[in-house]
Tab-separated table of C-alpha atoms in Angstrom:
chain	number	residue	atom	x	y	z
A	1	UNK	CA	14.646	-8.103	0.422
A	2	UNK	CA	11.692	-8.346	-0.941
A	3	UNK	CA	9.872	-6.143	-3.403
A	4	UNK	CA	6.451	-6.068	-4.572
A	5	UNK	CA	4.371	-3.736	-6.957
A	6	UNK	CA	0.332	-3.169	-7.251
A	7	UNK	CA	-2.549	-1.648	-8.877
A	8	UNK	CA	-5.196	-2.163	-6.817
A	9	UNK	CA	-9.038	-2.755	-7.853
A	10	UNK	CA	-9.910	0.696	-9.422
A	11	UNK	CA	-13.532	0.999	-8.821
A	12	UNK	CA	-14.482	4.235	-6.076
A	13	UNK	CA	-16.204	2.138	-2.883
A	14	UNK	CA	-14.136	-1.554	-3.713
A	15	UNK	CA	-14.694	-4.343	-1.420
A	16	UNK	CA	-11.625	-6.235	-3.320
A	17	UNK	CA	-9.140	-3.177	-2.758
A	18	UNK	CA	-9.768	-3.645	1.163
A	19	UNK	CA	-9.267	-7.949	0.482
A	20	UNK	CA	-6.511	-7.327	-1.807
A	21	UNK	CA	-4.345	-4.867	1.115
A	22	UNK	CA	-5.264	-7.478	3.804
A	23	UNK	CA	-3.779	-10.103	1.679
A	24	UNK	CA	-1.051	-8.468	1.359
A	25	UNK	CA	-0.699	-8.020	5.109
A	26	UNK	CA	-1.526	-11.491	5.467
A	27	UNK	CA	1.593	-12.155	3.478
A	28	UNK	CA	3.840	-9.736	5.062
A	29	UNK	CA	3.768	-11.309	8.309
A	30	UNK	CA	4.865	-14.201	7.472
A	31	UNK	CA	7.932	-12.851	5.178
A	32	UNK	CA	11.554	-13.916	7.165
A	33	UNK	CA	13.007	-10.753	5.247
A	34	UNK	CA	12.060	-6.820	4.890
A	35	UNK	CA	9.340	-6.080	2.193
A	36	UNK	CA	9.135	-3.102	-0.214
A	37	UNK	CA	5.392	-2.564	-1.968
A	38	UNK	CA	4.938	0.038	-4.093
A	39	UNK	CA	1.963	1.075	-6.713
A	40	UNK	CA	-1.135	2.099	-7.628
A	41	UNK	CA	-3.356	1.357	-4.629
A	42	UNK	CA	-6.273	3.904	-6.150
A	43	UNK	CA	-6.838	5.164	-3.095
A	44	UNK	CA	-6.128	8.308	-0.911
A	45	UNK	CA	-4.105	9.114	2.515
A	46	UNK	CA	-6.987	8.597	5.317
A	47	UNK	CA	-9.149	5.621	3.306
A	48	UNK	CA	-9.485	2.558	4.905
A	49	UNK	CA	-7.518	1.074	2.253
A	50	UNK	CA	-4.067	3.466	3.000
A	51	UNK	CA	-5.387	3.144	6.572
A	52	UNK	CA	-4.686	-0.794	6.638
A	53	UNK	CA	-1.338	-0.716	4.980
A	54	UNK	CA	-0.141	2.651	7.666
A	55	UNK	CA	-0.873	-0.026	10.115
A	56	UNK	CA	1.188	-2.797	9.486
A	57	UNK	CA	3.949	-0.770	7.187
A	58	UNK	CA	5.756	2.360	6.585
A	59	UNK	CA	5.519	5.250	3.704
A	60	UNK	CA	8.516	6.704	2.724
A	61	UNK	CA	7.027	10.217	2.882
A	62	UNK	CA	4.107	11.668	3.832
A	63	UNK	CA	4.033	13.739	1.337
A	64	UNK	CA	3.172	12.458	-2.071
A	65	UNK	CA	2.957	14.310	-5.138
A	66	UNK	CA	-0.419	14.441	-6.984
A	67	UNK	CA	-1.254	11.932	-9.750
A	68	UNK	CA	-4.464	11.821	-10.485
A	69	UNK	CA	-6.770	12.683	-12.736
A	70	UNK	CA	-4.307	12.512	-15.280
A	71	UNK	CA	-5.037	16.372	-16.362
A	72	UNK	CA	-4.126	18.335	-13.570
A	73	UNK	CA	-3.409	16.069	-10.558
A	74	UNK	CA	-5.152	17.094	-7.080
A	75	UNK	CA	-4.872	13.690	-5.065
A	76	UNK	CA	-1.896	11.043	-4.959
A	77	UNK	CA	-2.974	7.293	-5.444
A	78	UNK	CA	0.272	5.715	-5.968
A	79	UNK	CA	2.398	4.844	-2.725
A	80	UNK	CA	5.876	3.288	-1.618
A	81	UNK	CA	5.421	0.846	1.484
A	82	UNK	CA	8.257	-0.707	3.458
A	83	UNK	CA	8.513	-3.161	6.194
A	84	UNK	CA	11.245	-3.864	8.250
A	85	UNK	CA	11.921	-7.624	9.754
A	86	UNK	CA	13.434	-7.462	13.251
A	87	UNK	CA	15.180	-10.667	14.354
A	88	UNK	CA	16.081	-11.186	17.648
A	89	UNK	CA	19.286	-13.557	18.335
């Protein structure tokens, strides 16, 4: 297995966040074993950014508690990701 943690590029409309996640997907697919990514990917459920990593992995929950701001959360940012390798014999 293999596990991987991020903090994406903070800043709000981030061209590098979107190349950073399609790096990572870049990577995944060529990964012989499952993957695990988890961090801060400063972004919300339904952004392109959460969008691109829904489509080629899994959450662990759709429901994610609140962490940010740091003074009375109202929106998560930080995710767990998985991907599962299927081999066929």
């Amino acid at each position: 297995m293999l596990f991987g943690s991020t903090h994406l590029d903070y800043k709000k409309e981030s061209k590098s966040r979107i190349l950073q996640v399609k790096r990572i997907i870049e990577h995944s697919k060529s990964s012989p074993i499952p993957i695990i990514i988890a961090g801060d990917f400063n972004a919300s459920s339904g952004s392109e950014t959460i969008n691109l990593m829904d489509s080629e992995f899994i959450r662990t929950c759709n429901s994610f508690p609140p962490t940010i701001p740091v003074n009375n959360p109202s929106r998560a940012i930080d995710f767990i990701f998985y991907k599962r390798i299927l081999r066929i014999n």
